[in-house]
Tab-separated table of C-alpha atoms and ligand atoms in Angstrom:
chain	number	residue	atom	x	y	z
A	18	MET	CA	0.000	0.000	0.000
A	19	ALA	CA	1.224	3.500	-0.874
A	20	ASN	CA	2.418	5.928	1.780
A	21	LEU	CA	-0.495	8.381	1.756
A	22	GLU	CA	1.490	11.328	3.056
A	23	GLU	CA	3.917	10.997	0.166
A	24	ILE	CA	0.965	11.577	-2.170
A	25	ALA	CA	-0.978	14.340	-0.401
A	26	PRO	CA	-0.458	16.233	2.860
A	27	ARG	CA	-2.429	14.971	5.860
A	28	GLY	CA	-5.575	17.071	6.342
A	29	SER	CA	-5.824	18.074	2.650
A	30	ARG	CA	-8.739	17.159	0.351
A	31	GLY	CA	-6.332	14.874	-1.499
A	32	TYR	CA	-5.602	13.036	1.730
A	33	SER	CA	-9.272	12.431	2.505
A	34	LEU	CA	-9.840	11.170	-1.050
A	35	LEU	CA	-6.872	8.837	-0.600
A	36	GLN	CA	-8.494	7.427	2.528
A	37	ALA	CA	-11.560	6.553	0.449
A	38	ILE	CA	-9.503	4.556	-2.071
A	39	ASP	CA	-9.284	0.766	-1.888
A	40	PHE	CA	-5.672	0.113	-2.889
A	41	ASP	CA	-6.451	-3.512	-3.735
A	42	ARG	CA	-8.835	-2.407	-6.498
A	43	LEU	CA	-6.916	0.361	-8.221
A	44	PRO	CA	-7.417	0.765	-11.954
A	45	GLN	CA	-4.345	-0.930	-13.427
A	46	HIS	CA	-4.303	1.212	-16.546
A	47	ILE	CA	-5.529	4.821	-16.688
A	48	ALA	CA	-5.779	6.621	-20.030
A	49	VAL	CA	-6.240	10.387	-20.248
A	50	ILE	CA	-7.504	12.687	-23.003
A	51	MET	CA	-5.883	15.945	-21.898
A	52	ASP	CA	-8.222	18.557	-23.369
A	53	GLY	CA	-9.001	22.223	-22.891
A	54	ASN	CA	-5.560	23.837	-23.036
A	55	GLY	CA	-6.681	26.295	-25.707
A	56	ARG	CA	-9.874	27.284	-23.867
A	57	TRP	CA	-7.950	27.660	-20.596
A	58	ALA	CA	-5.657	30.127	-22.360
A	59	ALA	CA	-8.496	31.962	-24.146
A	60	ALA	CA	-10.293	32.461	-20.809
A	61	ARG	CA	-7.177	34.322	-19.647
A	62	ARG	CA	-6.711	36.221	-22.929
A	63	LEU	CA	-3.480	34.333	-23.466
A	64	PRO	CA	-2.243	32.667	-26.671
A	65	ARG	CA	-3.250	28.997	-27.042
A	66	VAL	CA	0.309	27.821	-26.527
A	67	ALA	CA	0.255	29.286	-22.994
A	68	GLY	CA	-2.404	26.669	-22.256
A	69	HIS	CA	-0.170	23.877	-23.536
A	70	ARG	CA	2.710	25.174	-21.427
A	71	ALA	CA	0.487	25.328	-18.335
A	72	GLY	CA	-0.658	21.779	-19.142
A	73	ILE	CA	2.836	20.477	-18.472
A	74	ALA	CA	2.389	21.088	-14.721
A	75	SER	CA	-0.705	18.864	-14.829
A	76	VAL	CA	1.239	16.178	-16.695
A	77	LYS	CA	3.928	16.224	-13.993
A	78	GLU	CA	1.424	16.035	-11.162
A	79	VAL	CA	-0.624	13.241	-12.723
A	80	VAL	CA	2.472	11.191	-13.610
A	81	GLU	CA	3.975	11.535	-10.145
A	82	THR	CA	0.707	10.853	-8.297
A	83	SER	CA	-0.126	7.826	-10.469
A	84	ALA	CA	3.327	6.330	-9.941
A	85	ARG	CA	3.124	6.824	-6.167
A	86	LEU	CA	-0.360	5.320	-6.026
A	87	GLY	CA	0.880	2.175	-7.753
A	88	ILE	CA	-0.941	2.559	-11.086
A	89	ARG	CA	0.646	0.118	-13.566
A	90	VAL	CA	0.121	2.034	-16.829
A	91	LEU	CA	-0.711	5.690	-17.526
A	92	THR	CA	-1.413	6.556	-21.168
A	93	LEU	CA	-1.562	10.257	-22.057
A	94	TYR	CA	-2.962	11.527	-25.372
A	95	ALA	CA	-0.494	14.277	-26.296
A	96	PHE	CA	-0.760	14.605	-30.091
A	97	SER	CA	-3.212	12.987	-32.488
A	98	VAL	CA	-2.847	12.227	-36.196
A	99	GLU	CA	-5.528	14.896	-36.672
A	100	ASN	CA	-3.556	17.548	-34.752
A	101	TRP	CA	-1.373	18.172	-37.859
A	102	LYS	CA	-4.304	20.309	-39.082
A	103	ARG	CA	-3.378	22.958	-36.474
A	104	PRO	CA	-1.253	26.013	-37.330
A	105	LYS	CA	2.431	25.168	-37.840
A	106	SER	CA	3.457	27.440	-34.967
A	107	GLU	CA	1.200	25.605	-32.494
A	108	ILE	CA	2.521	22.227	-33.652
A	109	SER	CA	6.118	23.296	-33.294
A	110	THR	CA	5.449	24.695	-29.795
A	111	LEU	CA	3.813	21.417	-28.777
A	112	MET	CA	6.843	19.484	-30.029
A	113	SER	CA	9.267	21.847	-28.268
A	114	LEU	CA	7.296	21.504	-25.042
A	115	LEU	CA	7.535	17.735	-25.266
A	116	LYS	CA	11.283	17.939	-25.786
A	117	GLU	CA	11.673	20.418	-22.942
A	118	TYR	CA	9.549	18.232	-20.669
A	119	LEU	CA	11.772	15.229	-21.372
A	120	GLN	CA	14.971	17.216	-20.843
A	121	LYS	CA	13.769	18.614	-17.519
A	122	GLU	CA	11.887	15.619	-16.178
A	123	LEU	CA	13.839	12.584	-17.331
A	124	SER	CA	15.864	12.399	-14.109
A	125	SER	CA	12.691	12.471	-12.013
A	126	ILE	CA	11.050	9.867	-14.281
A	127	ILE	CA	14.088	7.639	-13.702
A	128	LYS	CA	14.084	8.347	-9.944
A	129	ASN	CA	10.397	7.349	-9.748
A	130	ASN	CA	11.214	4.011	-11.447
A	131	ILE	CA	8.903	4.869	-14.366
A	132	ARG	CA	9.348	3.203	-17.752
A	133	PHE	CA	8.762	5.690	-20.565
A	134	CYS	CA	7.071	4.396	-23.746
A	135	THR	CA	5.294	5.860	-26.749
A	136	ILE	CA	2.427	4.757	-28.951
A	137	GLY	CA	1.569	6.177	-32.362
A	138	ARG	CA	3.329	6.805	-35.655
A	139	VAL	CA	6.384	8.171	-33.900
A	140	ASN	CA	8.639	7.531	-36.919
A	141	ASP	CA	6.914	10.417	-38.710
A	142	LEU	CA	7.994	12.955	-36.063
A	143	ALA	CA	11.009	15.236	-36.574
A	144	PRO	CA	14.398	13.521	-36.009
A	145	ASP	CA	15.273	15.619	-32.927
A	146	ILE	CA	11.974	14.690	-31.264
A	147	GLN	CA	12.510	11.021	-32.092
A	148	GLN	CA	15.972	11.278	-30.549
A	149	SER	CA	14.632	12.734	-27.283
A	150	LEU	CA	11.992	10.008	-27.154
A	151	GLN	CA	14.548	7.265	-27.862
A	152	LYS	CA	16.796	8.584	-25.104
A	153	ALA	CA	13.933	8.524	-22.576
A	154	ILE	CA	12.895	5.035	-23.698
A	155	ALA	CA	16.459	3.684	-23.494
A	156	GLU	CA	17.298	5.278	-20.145
A	157	THR	CA	14.131	3.976	-18.492
A	158	SER	CA	13.958	0.566	-20.167
A	159	GLN	CA	15.136	-1.272	-17.039
A	160	ASN	CA	12.647	0.449	-14.729
A	161	ASN	CA	9.917	-1.818	-13.439
A	162	GLY	CA	7.506	0.692	-11.895
A	163	MET	CA	4.714	2.469	-13.726
A	164	ILE	CA	4.686	2.586	-17.523
A	165	MET	CA	4.209	6.141	-18.763
A	166	ASN	CA	2.877	5.820	-22.246
A	167	ILE	CA	2.641	8.942	-24.410
A	168	ALA	CA	0.380	8.820	-27.471
A	169	LEU	CA	2.083	10.867	-30.200
A	170	ASN	CA	0.929	11.155	-33.783
A	171	TYR	CA	-1.651	8.671	-32.553
A	172	GLY	CA	-5.037	7.753	-33.995
A	173	GLY	CA	-7.177	4.790	-33.003
A	174	ARG	CA	-8.137	4.036	-36.607
A	175	ALA	CA	-4.540	4.495	-37.799
A	176	GLU	CA	-3.499	2.020	-35.099
A	177	LEU	CA	-5.981	-0.561	-36.413
A	178	VAL	CA	-4.761	0.007	-39.980
A	179	ASP	CA	-1.172	-0.491	-38.799
A	180	ALA	CA	-2.159	-3.621	-36.859
A	181	PHE	CA	-3.860	-5.220	-39.877
A	182	GLN	CA	-0.893	-4.335	-42.086
A	183	SER	CA	1.430	-5.890	-39.530
A	184	ILE	CA	-0.682	-9.081	-39.498
A	185	MET	CA	-0.580	-9.197	-43.314
A	186	ARG	CA	3.200	-8.781	-43.322
A	187	GLN	CA	3.561	-11.556	-40.778
A	188	VAL	CA	1.351	-13.888	-42.832
A	189	ALA	CA	3.328	-13.074	-45.994
A	190	GLN	CA	6.631	-13.758	-44.191
A	191	ASN	CA	5.729	-17.007	-42.473
A	192	GLY	CA	3.430	-18.258	-45.225
A	193	HIS	CA	0.663	-19.197	-42.750
A	194	ARG	CA	-2.151	-18.340	-45.094
A	195	ASP	CA	-4.585	-20.162	-42.803
A	196	THR	CA	-3.953	-17.676	-39.945
A	197	VAL	CA	-7.173	-17.186	-38.005
A	198	ILE	CA	-7.993	-13.618	-37.050
A	199	THR	CA	-8.828	-13.535	-33.350
A	200	GLU	CA	-9.252	-10.696	-30.857
A	201	GLN	CA	-5.979	-11.744	-29.235
A	202	LEU	CA	-4.138	-11.608	-32.589
A	203	ILE	CA	-5.402	-8.082	-33.220
A	204	SER	CA	-4.479	-6.974	-29.657
A	205	ASP	CA	-1.011	-8.453	-30.148
A	206	HIS	CA	-0.416	-6.251	-33.203
A	207	LEU	CA	-1.593	-2.972	-31.651
A	208	TYR	CA	0.921	-0.401	-30.376
A	209	THR	CA	-0.244	-1.391	-26.868
A	210	SER	CA	0.627	-5.059	-27.358
A	211	GLY	CA	1.467	-6.648	-24.012
A	212	LEU	CA	-0.367	-3.979	-21.982
A	213	ASP	CA	-3.709	-4.561	-20.278
A	214	ASP	CA	-6.572	-2.489	-21.672
A	215	PRO	CA	-7.389	0.759	-19.823
A	216	ASP	CA	-9.743	0.312	-16.871
A	217	LEU	CA	-10.394	4.018	-16.559
A	218	LEU	CA	-10.532	6.678	-19.286
A	219	ILE	CA	-10.465	10.292	-18.123
A	220	ARG	CA	-11.373	13.200	-20.391
A	221	THR	CA	-11.071	16.798	-19.306
A	222	SER	CA	-12.725	20.019	-20.577
A	223	GLY	CA	-16.338	18.848	-20.685
A	224	GLU	CA	-16.253	17.409	-24.210
A	225	MET	CA	-18.199	14.135	-24.432
A	226	ARG	CA	-16.288	12.276	-27.114
A	227	ILE	CA	-13.540	9.724	-27.584
A	228	SER	CA	-11.618	11.581	-30.331
A	229	ASN	CA	-10.146	8.493	-31.987
A	230	PHE	CA	-8.311	7.428	-28.802
A	231	LEU	CA	-7.609	3.736	-28.083
A	232	LEU	CA	-10.763	2.674	-29.925
A	233	TRP	CA	-10.110	-1.061	-29.569
A	234	GLN	CA	-8.682	-0.973	-26.061
A	235	ILE	CA	-11.434	1.042	-24.316
A	236	ALA	CA	-14.166	-1.510	-25.094
A	237	TYR	CA	-14.852	-1.974	-21.368
A	238	ALA	CA	-13.124	1.048	-19.863
A	239	GLU	CA	-15.026	3.100	-17.307
A	240	ILE	CA	-15.266	6.666	-18.587
A	241	TRP	CA	-14.877	9.669	-16.268
A	242	MET	CA	-15.393	13.133	-17.690
A	243	THR	CA	-14.880	16.465	-16.001
A	244	PRO	CA	-15.493	20.070	-17.121
A	245	VAL	CA	-12.074	21.018	-15.673
A	246	TYR	CA	-9.621	22.198	-18.342
A	247	TRP	CA	-6.407	20.185	-18.485
A	248	PRO	CA	-4.126	22.949	-17.089
A	249	ASP	CA	-6.374	23.067	-13.980
A	250	PHE	CA	-6.411	19.283	-13.552
A	251	ARG	CA	-4.742	18.413	-10.264
A	252	ARG	CA	-4.027	15.420	-8.059
A	253	GLU	CA	-7.439	15.781	-6.376
A	254	HIS	CA	-9.231	15.349	-9.715
A	255	LEU	CA	-7.300	12.158	-10.428
A	256	LEU	CA	-8.091	10.825	-6.957
A	257	GLN	CA	-11.778	11.737	-7.381
A	258	ALA	CA	-11.828	9.845	-10.701
A	259	ILE	CA	-10.410	6.770	-8.952
A	260	VAL	CA	-12.893	7.014	-6.056
A	261	ASP	CA	-15.770	7.230	-8.587
A	262	TYR	CA	-14.300	4.370	-10.639
A	263	GLN	CA	-14.325	2.169	-7.549
A	264	LYS	CA	-18.065	2.784	-7.106
A	265	ARG	CA	-18.831	1.453	-10.586
A	266	ASP	CA	-20.188	-2.041	-11.118
A	267	ARG	CA	-18.125	-3.497	-13.983
A	268	ARG	CA	-20.134	-6.283	-15.556
A	269	TYR	CA	-18.419	-6.708	-18.939
A	270	GLY	CA	-21.787	-7.519	-20.501
A	271	GLY	CA	-22.615	-10.118	-17.832
A	272	LEU	CA	-25.070	-9.789	-14.946
B	308	FPP	C1	-5.741	19.518	-26.085
B	308	FPP	O1	-6.100	20.855	-25.820
B	308	FPP	C2	-4.354	19.277	-25.794
B	308	FPP	C3	-3.398	18.962	-26.717
B	308	FPP	C4	-3.715	18.827	-28.155
B	308	FPP	C5	-2.001	18.775	-26.351
B	308	FPP	C6	-1.707	18.214	-25.007
B	308	FPP	C7	-0.292	18.495	-24.711
B	308	FPP	C8	0.235	18.868	-23.527
B	308	FPP	C9	-0.505	18.932	-22.272
B	308	FPP	C10	1.695	19.263	-23.442
B	308	FPP	C11	2.730	18.264	-23.886
B	308	FPP	C12	2.557	16.897	-23.373
B	308	FPP	C13	3.459	16.162	-22.692
B	308	FPP	C14	3.129	14.725	-22.448
B	308	FPP	C15	4.719	16.652	-22.131
B	308	FPP	P1	-6.679	21.736	-27.010
B	308	FPP	O2	-5.573	22.513	-27.589
B	308	FPP	O3	-7.415	20.891	-27.986
B	308	FPP	O4	-7.668	22.657	-26.199
B	308	FPP	P2	-9.036	23.304	-26.733
B	308	FPP	O5	-9.951	22.166	-27.070
B	308	FPP	O6	-9.500	24.088	-25.552
B	308	FPP	O7	-8.689	24.155	-27.910
């Protein structure tokens, strides 16, 4: 069981939420659609990129709190295949922020025993970004604590396309033309191969949609949505999501 005072100070709202959590029934995998950075900035008459920058503090807090709680996998949706439609300047700021985050936070990621991973068409990102990602992946590859999974140039449909192409390549290589398509085979060819599906999907900013995120994997995820914009999302919101998750009756289609 986690040391509660390492997560939130005694007497705080976070601490009382922690006391309501059953540590034997934590969601193993939490996925987050971090939304509302632009609206957070607009509400303050700031440029959109100020919202992305402010969102980094939320990333840090959620990563650190999840690792201390004992969450196994945290998947964060940072950049979608559709986000290339945004102005070039916003895209390049987002990429710089990612690089800056990795430069500043890698030592703390290592210290917290977190393994850094990515999902998405990462090979299409600029070479310097790929290098930063590779460095973080390599330097944390021996860590056996939480997996921090960043979705970059990610799309749920693109992932399925890539999975089917990968299955076709495998069939062509090994000549097993009688390969049977099963759910397990498809899961094994997704970017998330080897990871359990998310138990809890959090979306911030009040939007009620999935936005092409982990379409296959969230089949039975519990969804928790909040009107809070991502830059305002704090430890207490994460803990509240977990408390609410633990009140749900997960039946997986059964009774
Ligand atoms: C959605 O807000 C957010 C994004 C597209 C980017 C999220 C990125 C970060 C929080 C920073 C970098 C991430 C890491 C992991 C270091 P939006 O711009 O769609 O907001 P809006 O809907 O209010 O316009």
